[in-house]
């Protein structure tokens, strides 16, 4: 069941990719703890964007698709 609109999914997927690139930069500079946090956040954002489902939005009872009549 999806609870994100197409735009929200795209923004999450792109944002997740940006976080993963930031993690690579942090790893290169030796900040391993920061890199691990950025990778975790990036993967979570990217996966929620790719699947169109956000568990936090579901817990809050928010569904962006209802606004569009889907």
XYZ file of C-alpha atoms in Angstrom:
70
model
C 0.000 0.000 0.000
C 1.444 3.333 -1.050
C 1.089 6.464 1.031
C 3.412 8.832 -0.876
C 2.666 10.795 -4.013
C 4.901 10.505 -7.057
C 6.619 13.819 -6.289
C 7.248 12.833 -2.667
C 8.675 9.502 -3.777
C 10.998 11.180 -6.272
C 12.240 13.713 -3.723
C 12.912 10.961 -1.179
C 14.768 8.793 -3.691
C 16.929 11.695 -4.906
C 17.534 12.929 -1.356
C 18.579 9.449 -0.294
C 21.081 9.348 -3.132
C 22.492 12.711 -2.059
C 22.891 11.432 1.510
C 24.748 8.361 0.268
C 27.112 10.551 -1.780
C 27.678 12.633 1.360
C 28.446 9.434 3.252
C 31.106 8.540 0.697
C 32.692 11.970 1.160
C 32.592 11.620 4.958
C 34.099 8.129 4.745
C 36.894 9.431 2.532
C 37.712 12.113 5.115
C 37.816 9.555 7.926
C 34.503 10.303 9.648
C 33.311 6.704 9.810
C 30.550 7.262 12.390
C 29.084 10.125 10.373
C 29.351 8.065 7.193
C 27.478 5.177 8.797
C 24.684 7.505 9.921
C 24.426 9.122 6.498
C 24.318 5.748 4.734
C 21.588 4.517 7.069
C 19.490 7.657 6.582
C 20.129 7.650 2.835
C 19.100 4.035 2.394
C 15.951 4.575 4.454
C 14.945 7.620 2.430
C 15.799 5.977 -0.873
C 13.887 2.781 -0.108
C 10.797 4.644 1.105
C 10.896 6.678 -2.107
C 11.324 3.644 -4.340
C 8.493 1.721 -2.678
C 6.239 4.773 -2.193
C 5.588 3.903 1.439
C 6.673 5.818 4.534
C 6.199 4.038 7.883
C 6.381 7.329 9.817
C 3.603 8.826 7.673
C 1.526 5.697 8.246
C 1.955 6.002 12.027
C 0.911 9.652 11.883
C -2.142 8.768 9.800
C -0.962 10.934 6.913
C -1.634 9.834 3.370
C -0.669 12.211 0.571
C -2.557 10.093 -1.957
C -5.959 10.849 -0.407
C -5.566 14.509 -1.346
C -5.297 13.523 -4.995
C -8.352 11.279 -4.913
C -6.514 7.956 -5.221
